């Protein structure tokens, strides 16, 4: 119950008390006067307390006004700071966007430079391949060899079983297509080649008989057969060879030939043209 309610209740009680304290003559008794004095004292105390509370309320209201003003100031300051932060954030975003644009531009430039470099590398690789092809073509077009059976000693070959002749004395071997250790010529490129074989029959009534062989198949032959003295013979052919095909000379079985430093027995060939 607040002070005003309590005061109303107290006044009501006082009037009731006064009514009950009348004597038979209708006059107030002495106890009634005393009660009135007590009520006035209480009312004065309550009035003083009420005044004190009002003063306290005014102080509280004043404090509330100060707090509200402080809150308004803080809100205003916060609004200003928020605006500043928003402006700074906008400027930062603008700067970030500018930097991102610059980064994108640099990345695009890098990609363009990488693409240009790849094109240059591809072009360089193509050029290198062309140069290699031209060099190889020039090299393979330069194929020629000429050989003889022996270096300087006199030597008979045969009679025996069919034998591949190894021409050890190399006069020329442009392109290195002839192997002096096996007597075999290997075509480095597809083309038409021309080969020649010269043979000297040995003294003693033996037959001289040699053949040009391609990949194991006899193509052409040279033969000389007489009862006394020496006789010579030769053969040649032009043939289409694939790269890797081989050509060599075989001495037939029971045939015999002779060679010395004069190089009567020769095996030669060269590339006519590529195909």
mmCIF file of N, CA and C in Angstrom, residues 72-131:
data_model
loop_
_atom_site.group_PDB
_atom_site.id
_atom_site.type_symbol
_atom_site.label_atom_id
_atom_site.label_comp_id
_atom_site.label_asym_id
_atom_site.label_seq_id
_atom_site.Cartn_x
_atom_site.Cartn_y
_atom_site.Cartn_z
ATOM 1 N N UNK A 72 21.154 9.279 -25.375
ATOM 2 C CA UNK A 72 20.991 9.978 -26.653
ATOM 3 C C UNK A 72 22.338 10.391 -27.220
ATOM 4 N N UNK A 73 23.225 10.888 -26.346
ATOM 5 C CA UNK A 73 24.567 11.267 -26.810
ATOM 6 C C UNK A 73 25.315 10.053 -27.372
ATOM 7 N N UNK A 74 25.241 8.940 -26.613
ATOM 8 C CA UNK A 74 25.917 7.722 -27.070
ATOM 9 C C UNK A 74 25.346 7.254 -28.402
ATOM 10 N N UNK A 75 23.991 7.313 -28.497
ATOM 11 C CA UNK A 75 23.374 6.911 -29.756
ATOM 12 C C UNK A 75 23.828 7.795 -30.905
ATOM 13 N N UNK A 76 23.901 9.114 -30.635
ATOM 14 C CA UNK A 76 24.351 10.033 -31.667
ATOM 15 C C UNK A 76 25.801 9.751 -32.061
ATOM 16 N N UNK A 77 26.635 9.545 -31.023
ATOM 17 C CA UNK A 77 28.037 9.246 -31.307
ATOM 18 C C UNK A 77 28.160 7.919 -32.083
ATOM 19 N N UNK A 78 27.338 6.934 -31.666
ATOM 20 C CA UNK A 78 27.386 5.653 -32.367
ATOM 21 C C UNK A 78 26.950 5.809 -33.817
ATOM 22 N N UNK A 79 25.930 6.635 -34.049
ATOM 23 C CA UNK A 79 25.489 6.857 -35.418
ATOM 24 C C UNK A 79 26.601 7.484 -36.253
ATOM 25 N N UNK A 80 27.276 8.485 -35.658
ATOM 26 C CA UNK A 80 28.378 9.140 -36.375
ATOM 27 C C UNK A 80 29.499 8.138 -36.651
ATOM 28 N N UNK A 81 29.826 7.334 -35.621
ATOM 29 C CA UNK A 81 30.899 6.361 -35.793
ATOM 30 C C UNK A 81 30.513 5.296 -36.818
ATOM 31 N N UNK A 82 29.216 4.905 -36.753
ATOM 32 C CA UNK A 82 28.744 3.911 -37.725
ATOM 33 C C UNK A 82 28.835 4.461 -39.140
ATOM 34 N N UNK A 83 28.481 5.752 -39.310
ATOM 35 C CA UNK A 83 28.591 6.365 -40.625
ATOM 36 C C UNK A 83 30.042 6.389 -41.091
ATOM 37 N N UNK A 84 30.943 6.737 -40.155
ATOM 38 C CA UNK A 84 32.357 6.750 -40.498
ATOM 39 C C UNK A 84 32.830 5.345 -40.897
ATOM 40 N N UNK A 85 32.416 4.343 -40.095
ATOM 41 C CA UNK A 85 32.803 2.968 -40.405
ATOM 42 C C UNK A 85 32.225 2.521 -41.743
ATOM 43 N N UNK A 86 30.971 2.905 -42.014
ATOM 44 C CA UNK A 86 30.365 2.550 -43.300
ATOM 45 C C UNK A 86 31.114 3.189 -44.461
ATOM 46 N N UNK A 87 31.501 4.479 -44.265
ATOM 47 C CA UNK A 87 32.269 5.154 -45.307
ATOM 48 C C UNK A 87 33.629 4.480 -45.509
ATOM 49 N N UNK A 88 34.287 4.144 -44.377
ATOM 50 C CA UNK A 88 35.577 3.453 -44.486
ATOM 51 C C UNK A 88 35.416 2.086 -45.154
ATOM 52 N N UNK A 89 34.321 1.379 -44.770
ATOM 53 C CA UNK A 89 34.067 0.079 -45.378
ATOM 54 C C UNK A 89 33.818 0.210 -46.875
ATOM 55 N N UNK A 90 33.065 1.233 -47.258
ATOM 56 C CA UNK A 90 32.807 1.461 -48.682
ATOM 57 C C UNK A 90 34.112 1.766 -49.427
ATOM 58 N N UNK A 91 34.949 2.630 -48.788
ATOM 59 C CA UNK A 91 36.238 2.946 -49.414
ATOM 60 C C UNK A 91 37.117 1.693 -49.519
ATOM 61 N N UNK A 92 37.069 0.861 -48.456
ATOM 62 C CA UNK A 92 37.855 -0.371 -48.475
ATOM 63 C C UNK A 92 37.366 -1.309 -49.581
ATOM 64 N N UNK A 93 36.036 -1.436 -49.689
ATOM 65 C CA UNK A 93 35.486 -2.278 -50.762
ATOM 66 C C UNK A 93 35.893 -1.761 -52.136
ATOM 67 N N UNK A 94 35.849 -0.434 -52.284
ATOM 68 C CA UNK A 94 36.259 0.156 -53.559
ATOM 69 C C UNK A 94 37.712 -0.167 -53.859
ATOM 70 N N UNK A 95 38.562 -0.052 -52.815
ATOM 71 C CA UNK A 95 39.978 -0.356 -53.004
ATOM 72 C C UNK A 95 40.181 -1.832 -53.309
ATOM 73 N N UNK A 96 39.430 -2.703 -52.602
ATOM 74 C CA UNK A 96 39.522 -4.138 -52.854
ATOM 75 C C UNK A 96 39.084 -4.465 -54.280
ATOM 76 N N UNK A 97 37.976 -3.826 -54.707
ATOM 77 C CA UNK A 97 37.507 -4.052 -56.082
ATOM 78 C C UNK A 97 38.554 -3.604 -57.095
ATOM 79 N N UNK A 98 39.183 -2.469 -56.797
ATOM 80 C CA UNK A 98 40.225 -1.975 -57.694
ATOM 81 C C UNK A 98 41.402 -2.945 -57.746
ATOM 82 N N UNK A 99 41.807 -3.438 -56.560
ATOM 83 C CA UNK A 99 42.910 -4.401 -56.515
ATOM 84 C C UNK A 99 42.532 -5.702 -57.221
ATOM 85 N N UNK A 100 41.269 -6.143 -57.037
ATOM 86 C CA UNK A 100 40.826 -7.358 -57.710
ATOM 87 C C UNK A 100 40.841 -7.188 -59.220
ATOM 88 N N UNK A 101 40.405 -6.004 -59.657
ATOM 89 C CA UNK A 101 40.446 -5.714 -61.097
ATOM 90 C C UNK A 101 41.876 -5.751 -61.615
ATOM 91 N N UNK A 102 42.795 -5.170 -60.829
ATOM 92 C CA UNK A 102 44.201 -5.173 -61.225
ATOM 93 C C UNK A 102 44.755 -6.594 -61.256
ATOM 94 N N UNK A 103 44.376 -7.398 -60.234
ATOM 95 C CA UNK A 103 44.824 -8.791 -60.188
ATOM 96 C C UNK A 103 44.283 -9.562 -61.385
ATOM 97 N N UNK A 104 42.991 -9.347 -61.689
ATOM 98 C CA UNK A 104 42.395 -10.031 -62.853
ATOM 99 C C UNK A 104 43.118 -9.637 -64.134
ATOM 100 N N UNK A 105 43.439 -8.338 -64.229
ATOM 101 C CA UNK A 105 44.150 -7.875 -65.418
ATOM 102 C C UNK A 105 45.529 -8.531 -65.517
ATOM 103 N N UNK A 106 46.224 -8.599 -64.369
ATOM 104 C CA UNK A 106 47.537 -9.241 -64.367
ATOM 105 C C UNK A 106 47.418 -10.720 -64.715
ATOM 106 N N UNK A 107 46.373 -11.392 -64.162
ATOM 107 C CA UNK A 107 46.179 -12.802 -64.481
ATOM 108 C C UNK A 107 45.884 -12.998 -65.952
ATOM 109 N N UNK A 108 45.062 -12.097 -66.502
ATOM 110 C CA UNK A 108 44.778 -12.188 -67.937
ATOM 111 C C UNK A 108 46.040 -11.980 -68.757
ATOM 112 N N UNK A 109 46.854 -11.006 -68.308
ATOM 113 C CA UNK A 109 48.125 -10.772 -69.007
ATOM 114 C C UNK A 109 49.023 -12.001 -68.916
ATOM 115 N N UNK A 110 49.050 -12.615 -67.700
ATOM 116 C CA UNK A 110 49.861 -13.819 -67.534
ATOM 117 C C UNK A 110 49.366 -14.934 -68.445
ATOM 118 N N UNK A 111 48.026 -15.096 -68.509
ATOM 119 C CA UNK A 111 47.469 -16.135 -69.374
ATOM 120 C C UNK A 111 47.803 -15.853 -70.833
ATOM 121 N N UNK A 112 47.691 -14.577 -71.216
ATOM 122 C CA UNK A 112 48.019 -14.216 -72.599
ATOM 123 C C UNK A 112 49.494 -14.487 -72.888
ATOM 124 N N UNK A 113 50.357 -14.133 -71.911
ATOM 125 C CA UNK A 113 51.781 -14.388 -72.106
ATOM 126 C C UNK A 113 52.069 -15.887 -72.157
ATOM 127 N N UNK A 114 51.372 -16.673 -71.282
ATOM 128 C CA UNK A 114 51.565 -18.125 -71.314
ATOM 129 C C UNK A 114 51.118 -18.695 -72.657
ATOM 130 N N UNK A 115 49.953 -18.203 -73.144
ATOM 131 C CA UNK A 115 49.472 -18.688 -74.445
ATOM 132 C C UNK A 115 50.456 -18.327 -75.555
ATOM 133 N N UNK A 116 50.972 -17.085 -75.497
ATOM 134 C CA UNK A 116 51.954 -16.668 -76.509
ATOM 135 C C UNK A 116 53.215 -17.517 -76.412
ATOM 136 N N UNK A 117 53.636 -17.802 -75.164
ATOM 137 C CA UNK A 117 54.829 -18.633 -74.984
ATOM 138 C C UNK A 117 54.593 -20.044 -75.508
ATOM 139 N N UNK A 118 53.388 -20.589 -75.227
ATOM 140 C CA UNK A 118 53.078 -21.918 -75.746
ATOM 141 C C UNK A 118 53.087 -21.927 -77.270
ATOM 142 N N UNK A 119 52.528 -20.844 -77.879
ATOM 143 C CA UNK A 119 52.539 -20.770 -79.333
ATOM 144 C C UNK A 119 53.965 -20.699 -79.864
ATOM 145 N N UNK A 120 54.793 -19.903 -79.171
ATOM 146 C CA UNK A 120 56.191 -19.811 -79.596
ATOM 147 C C UNK A 120 56.898 -21.151 -79.454
ATOM 148 N N UNK A 121 56.627 -21.835 -78.311
ATOM 149 C CA UNK A 121 57.257 -23.136 -78.103
ATOM 150 C C UNK A 121 56.794 -24.143 -79.151
ATOM 151 N N UNK A 122 55.469 -24.096 -79.446
ATOM 152 C CA UNK A 122 54.951 -25.003 -80.473
ATOM 153 C C UNK A 122 55.580 -24.693 -81.821
ATOM 154 N N UNK A 123 55.634 -23.388 -82.133
ATOM 155 C CA UNK A 123 56.240 -22.989 -83.399
ATOM 156 C C UNK A 123 57.705 -23.398 -83.452
ATOM 157 N N UNK A 124 58.398 -23.199 -82.315
ATOM 158 C CA UNK A 124 59.806 -23.592 -82.260
ATOM 159 C C UNK A 124 59.967 -25.097 -82.431
ATOM 160 N N UNK A 125 59.046 -25.860 -81.768
ATOM 161 C CA UNK A 125 59.113 -27.312 -81.888
ATOM 162 C C UNK A 125 58.859 -27.753 -83.323
ATOM 163 N N UNK A 126 57.854 -27.113 -83.961
ATOM 164 C CA UNK A 126 57.569 -27.450 -85.358
ATOM 165 C C UNK A 126 58.773 -27.132 -86.239
ATOM 166 N N UNK A 127 59.370 -25.949 -85.964
ATOM 167 C CA UNK A 127 60.554 -25.563 -86.745
ATOM 168 C C UNK A 127 61.689 -26.558 -86.544
ATOM 169 N N UNK A 128 61.890 -26.973 -85.278
ATOM 170 C CA UNK A 128 62.947 -27.949 -85.004
ATOM 171 C C UNK A 128 62.680 -29.257 -85.739
ATOM 172 N N UNK A 129 61.397 -29.687 -85.721
ATOM 173 C CA UNK A 129 61.061 -30.930 -86.419
ATOM 174 C C UNK A 129 61.304 -30.783 -87.920
ATOM 175 N N UNK A 130 60.945 -29.610 -88.456
ATOM 176 C CA UNK A 130 61.177 -29.386 -89.873
ATOM 177 C C UNK A 130 62.670 -29.415 -90.195
ATOM 178 N N UNK A 131 63.449 -28.756 -89.326
ATOM 179 C CA UNK A 131 64.900 -28.755 -89.536
ATOM 180 C C UNK A 131 65.447 -30.176 -89.453
#
